[in-house]
Short mmCIF file of C-alpha atoms in Angstrom, two decimals:
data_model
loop_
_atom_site.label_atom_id
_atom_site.label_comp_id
_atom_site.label_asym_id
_atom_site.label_seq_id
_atom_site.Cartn_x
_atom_site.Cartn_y
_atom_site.Cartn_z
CA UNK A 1495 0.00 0.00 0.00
CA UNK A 1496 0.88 2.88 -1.01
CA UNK A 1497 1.48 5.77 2.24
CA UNK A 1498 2.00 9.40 2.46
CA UNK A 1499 5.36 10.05 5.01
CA UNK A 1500 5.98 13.60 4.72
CA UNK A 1501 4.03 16.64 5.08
CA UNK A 1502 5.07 19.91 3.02
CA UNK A 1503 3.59 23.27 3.23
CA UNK A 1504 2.53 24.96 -0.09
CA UNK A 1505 5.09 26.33 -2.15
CA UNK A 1506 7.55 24.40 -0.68
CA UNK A 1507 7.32 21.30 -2.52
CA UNK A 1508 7.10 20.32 -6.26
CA UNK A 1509 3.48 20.46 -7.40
CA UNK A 1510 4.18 19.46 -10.74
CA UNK A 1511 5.11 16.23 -9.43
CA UNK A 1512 1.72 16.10 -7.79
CA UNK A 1513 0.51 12.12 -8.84
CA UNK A 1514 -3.31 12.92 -7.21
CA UNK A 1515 -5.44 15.53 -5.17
CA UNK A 1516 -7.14 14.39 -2.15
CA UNK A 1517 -9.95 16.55 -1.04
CA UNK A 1518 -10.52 16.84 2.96
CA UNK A 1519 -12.39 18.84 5.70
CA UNK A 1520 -10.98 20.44 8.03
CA UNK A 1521 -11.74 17.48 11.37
CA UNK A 1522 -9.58 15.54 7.86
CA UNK A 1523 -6.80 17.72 7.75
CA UNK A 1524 -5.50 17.58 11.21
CA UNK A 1525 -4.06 14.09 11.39
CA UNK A 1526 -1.27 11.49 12.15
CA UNK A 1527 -2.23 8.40 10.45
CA UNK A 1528 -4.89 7.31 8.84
CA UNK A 1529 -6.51 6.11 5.27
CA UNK A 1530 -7.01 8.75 2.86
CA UNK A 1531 -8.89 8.27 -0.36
CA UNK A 1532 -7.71 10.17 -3.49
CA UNK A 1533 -9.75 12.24 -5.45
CA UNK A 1534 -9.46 9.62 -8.09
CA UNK A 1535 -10.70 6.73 -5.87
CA UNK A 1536 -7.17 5.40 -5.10
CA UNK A 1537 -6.57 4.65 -1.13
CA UNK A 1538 -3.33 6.07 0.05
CA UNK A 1539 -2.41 5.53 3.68
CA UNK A 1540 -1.35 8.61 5.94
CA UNK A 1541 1.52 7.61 7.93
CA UNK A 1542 2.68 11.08 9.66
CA UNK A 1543 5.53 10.97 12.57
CA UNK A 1544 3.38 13.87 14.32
CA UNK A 1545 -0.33 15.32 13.98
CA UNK A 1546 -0.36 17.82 11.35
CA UNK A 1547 -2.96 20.36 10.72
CA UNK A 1548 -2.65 20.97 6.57
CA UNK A 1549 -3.52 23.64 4.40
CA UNK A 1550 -5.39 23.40 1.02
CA UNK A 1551 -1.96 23.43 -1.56
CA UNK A 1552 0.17 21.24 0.76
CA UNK A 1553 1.97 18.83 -0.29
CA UNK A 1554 2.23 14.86 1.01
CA UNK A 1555 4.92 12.93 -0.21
CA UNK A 1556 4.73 9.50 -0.95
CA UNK A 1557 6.95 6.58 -0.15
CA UNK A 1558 7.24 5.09 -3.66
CA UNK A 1559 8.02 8.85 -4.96
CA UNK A 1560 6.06 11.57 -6.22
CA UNK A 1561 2.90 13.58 -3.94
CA UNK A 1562 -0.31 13.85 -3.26
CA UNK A 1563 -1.74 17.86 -3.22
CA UNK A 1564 -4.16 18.52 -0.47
CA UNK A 1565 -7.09 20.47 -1.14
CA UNK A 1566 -9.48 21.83 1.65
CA UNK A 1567 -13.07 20.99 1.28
CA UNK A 1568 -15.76 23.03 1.05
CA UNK A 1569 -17.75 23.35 4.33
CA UNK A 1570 -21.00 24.74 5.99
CA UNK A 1571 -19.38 27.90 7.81
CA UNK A 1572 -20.92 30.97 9.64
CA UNK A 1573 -19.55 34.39 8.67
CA UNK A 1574 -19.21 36.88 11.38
CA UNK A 1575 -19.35 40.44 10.19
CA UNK A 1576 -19.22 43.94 12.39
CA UNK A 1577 -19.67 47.38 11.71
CA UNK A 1578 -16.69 48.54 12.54
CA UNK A 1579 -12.92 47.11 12.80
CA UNK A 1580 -13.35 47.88 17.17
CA UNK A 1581 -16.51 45.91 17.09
CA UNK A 1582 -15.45 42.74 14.85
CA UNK A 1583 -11.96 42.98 17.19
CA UNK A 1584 -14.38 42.45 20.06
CA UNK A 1585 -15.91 39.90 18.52
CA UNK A 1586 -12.54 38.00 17.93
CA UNK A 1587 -11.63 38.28 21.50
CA UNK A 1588 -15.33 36.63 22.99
CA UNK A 1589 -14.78 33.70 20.38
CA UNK A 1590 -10.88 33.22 20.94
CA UNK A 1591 -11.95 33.63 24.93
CA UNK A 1592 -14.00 30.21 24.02
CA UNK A 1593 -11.18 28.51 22.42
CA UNK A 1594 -13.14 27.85 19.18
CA UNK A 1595 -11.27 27.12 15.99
CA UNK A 1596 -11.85 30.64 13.75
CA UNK A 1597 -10.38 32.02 10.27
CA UNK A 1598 -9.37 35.61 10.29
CA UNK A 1599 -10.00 37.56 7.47
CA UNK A 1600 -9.75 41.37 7.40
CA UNK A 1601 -13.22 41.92 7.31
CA UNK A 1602 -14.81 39.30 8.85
CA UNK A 1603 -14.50 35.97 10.77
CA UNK A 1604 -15.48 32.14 9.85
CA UNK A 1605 -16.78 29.67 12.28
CA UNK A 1606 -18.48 26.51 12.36
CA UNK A 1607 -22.20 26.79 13.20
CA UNK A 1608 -23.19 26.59 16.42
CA UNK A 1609 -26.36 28.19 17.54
CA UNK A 1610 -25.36 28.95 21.48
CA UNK A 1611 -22.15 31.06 19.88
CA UNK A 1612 -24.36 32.39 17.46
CA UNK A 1613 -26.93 33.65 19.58
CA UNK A 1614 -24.15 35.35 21.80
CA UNK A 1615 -22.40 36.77 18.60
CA UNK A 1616 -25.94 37.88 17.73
CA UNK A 1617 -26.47 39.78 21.06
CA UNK A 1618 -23.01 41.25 20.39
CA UNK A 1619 -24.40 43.23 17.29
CA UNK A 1620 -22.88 40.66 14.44
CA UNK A 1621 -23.63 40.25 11.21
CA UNK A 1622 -24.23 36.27 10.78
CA UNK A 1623 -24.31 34.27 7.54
CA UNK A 1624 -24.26 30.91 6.34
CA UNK A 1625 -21.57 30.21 3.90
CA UNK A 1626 -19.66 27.25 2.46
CA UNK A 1627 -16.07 27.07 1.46
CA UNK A 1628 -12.81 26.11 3.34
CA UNK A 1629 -11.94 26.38 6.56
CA UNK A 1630 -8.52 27.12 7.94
CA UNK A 1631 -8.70 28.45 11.30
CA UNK A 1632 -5.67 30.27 12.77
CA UNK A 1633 -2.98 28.40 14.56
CA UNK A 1634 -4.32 25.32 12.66
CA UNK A 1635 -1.62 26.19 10.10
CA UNK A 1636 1.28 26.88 11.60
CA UNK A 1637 1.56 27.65 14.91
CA UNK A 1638 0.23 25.78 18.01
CA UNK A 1639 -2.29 23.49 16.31
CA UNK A 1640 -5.94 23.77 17.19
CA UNK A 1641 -8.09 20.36 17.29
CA UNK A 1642 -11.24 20.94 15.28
CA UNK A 1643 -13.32 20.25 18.51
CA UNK A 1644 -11.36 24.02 20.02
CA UNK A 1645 -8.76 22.22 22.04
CA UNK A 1646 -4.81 22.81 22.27
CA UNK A 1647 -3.33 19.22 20.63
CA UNK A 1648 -1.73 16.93 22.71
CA UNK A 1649 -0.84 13.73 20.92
CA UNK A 1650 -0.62 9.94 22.42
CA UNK A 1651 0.85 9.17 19.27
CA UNK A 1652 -2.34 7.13 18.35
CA UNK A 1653 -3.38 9.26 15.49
CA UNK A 1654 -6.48 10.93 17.25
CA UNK A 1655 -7.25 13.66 20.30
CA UNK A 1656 -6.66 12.59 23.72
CA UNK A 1657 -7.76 16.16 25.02
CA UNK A 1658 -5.47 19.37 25.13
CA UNK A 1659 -2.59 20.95 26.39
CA UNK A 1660 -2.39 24.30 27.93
CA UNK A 1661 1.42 25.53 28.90
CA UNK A 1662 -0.10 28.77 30.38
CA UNK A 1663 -0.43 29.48 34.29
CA UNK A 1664 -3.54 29.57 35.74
CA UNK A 1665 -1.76 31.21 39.10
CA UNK A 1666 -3.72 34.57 39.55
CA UNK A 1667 -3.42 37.43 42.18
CA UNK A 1668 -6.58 38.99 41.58
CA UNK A 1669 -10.48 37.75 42.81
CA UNK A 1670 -12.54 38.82 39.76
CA UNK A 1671 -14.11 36.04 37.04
CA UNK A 1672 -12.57 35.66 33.92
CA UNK A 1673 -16.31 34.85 32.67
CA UNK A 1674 -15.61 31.29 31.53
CA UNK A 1675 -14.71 28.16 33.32
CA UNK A 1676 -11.84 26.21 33.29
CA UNK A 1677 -13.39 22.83 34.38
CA UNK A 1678 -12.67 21.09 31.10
CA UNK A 1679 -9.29 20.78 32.14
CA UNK A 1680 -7.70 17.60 33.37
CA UNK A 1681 -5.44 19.29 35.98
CA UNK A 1682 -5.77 21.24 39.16
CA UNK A 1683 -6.31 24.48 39.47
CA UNK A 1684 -5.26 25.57 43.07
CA UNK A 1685 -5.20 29.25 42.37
CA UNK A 1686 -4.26 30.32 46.22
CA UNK A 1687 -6.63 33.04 46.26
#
């Protein structure tokens, strides 16, 4: 069988050497291992040393020689619109304050639906509408990788989420709520209030 070892961000491999195009969401794109299927109907298995999140125009090379070019999939998507550059800045900060996978644009936002969020964007003045295309939230790219379900990766080296990783403190000096909880994470939080 043939399998896809190495991971290359557009325009940094050789697309004319592209044998297929495999078209994937983006829960699809953020993986380690497992069995892709080509655009062409030819199964090609992903055999990654690490999770990566990929980009449509990336590049996976395969064992026997030549690559595979990774498109992004069109998806069902909310756009989040403001009247001002303040306002949809605001509205980047409540969604990033939920840890939800988002796509910066300059003049708007993409999400996934979700109808609590929604509501809340909503009440925050926000222009909603449903869209389809593809969806590459930041830090999905290239920085700390975002799982599609919102959380910081940390990988078993199974191939799939075992929940997140946050390196940041949670030690704080002050009494006032942050306005979300925290409870989702596995560890203590002995804050020594």
């Amino acid at each position: 069988m043939t399998r896809a070892i190495e991971h290359v961000r557009a325009g940094h491999w050789p697309e004319q050497e592209a044998k297929a195009v495999v078209t994937l969401d983006f829960d699809a794109r953020f993986r380690r291992r497992m069995m892709l299927t080509t655009d062409g109907g030819d199964e090609v298995l992903l055999d990654l040393p690490k999770p990566v999140a990929m980009a449509g125009g990336d590049g996976l090379r395969l064992d026997g020689g030549g690559w595979l070019k990774v498109e992004a999939a069109p998806e069902d998507l909310i756009e989040v619109r403001a009247d001002t550059a303040h306002a949809l800045l605001r509205l980047a900060w409540h969604l990033g304050n939920r840890h939800l996978p988002a796509e910066i644009r300059a003049d708007a936002i993409l999400i996934r639906p979700d109808h609590v969020i929604e509501e809340m964007l909503a009440g925050l003045g926000a222009g909603l509408a449903r869209v389809t295309g593809p969806f590459q939230p930041e830090g999905g790219a290239y920085g700390d990788p975002v799982t599609p379900g919102g959380h910081h990766h940390h990988d078993h080296g199974h191939g799939h989420d075992h929940g997140h990783d946050h390196s940041h403190s949670h030690t704080h000096a002050h009494g006032h709520d942050h306005g979300h909880s925290h409870d989702h994470h596995p560890h203590s939080h002995a804050h020594g209030h």
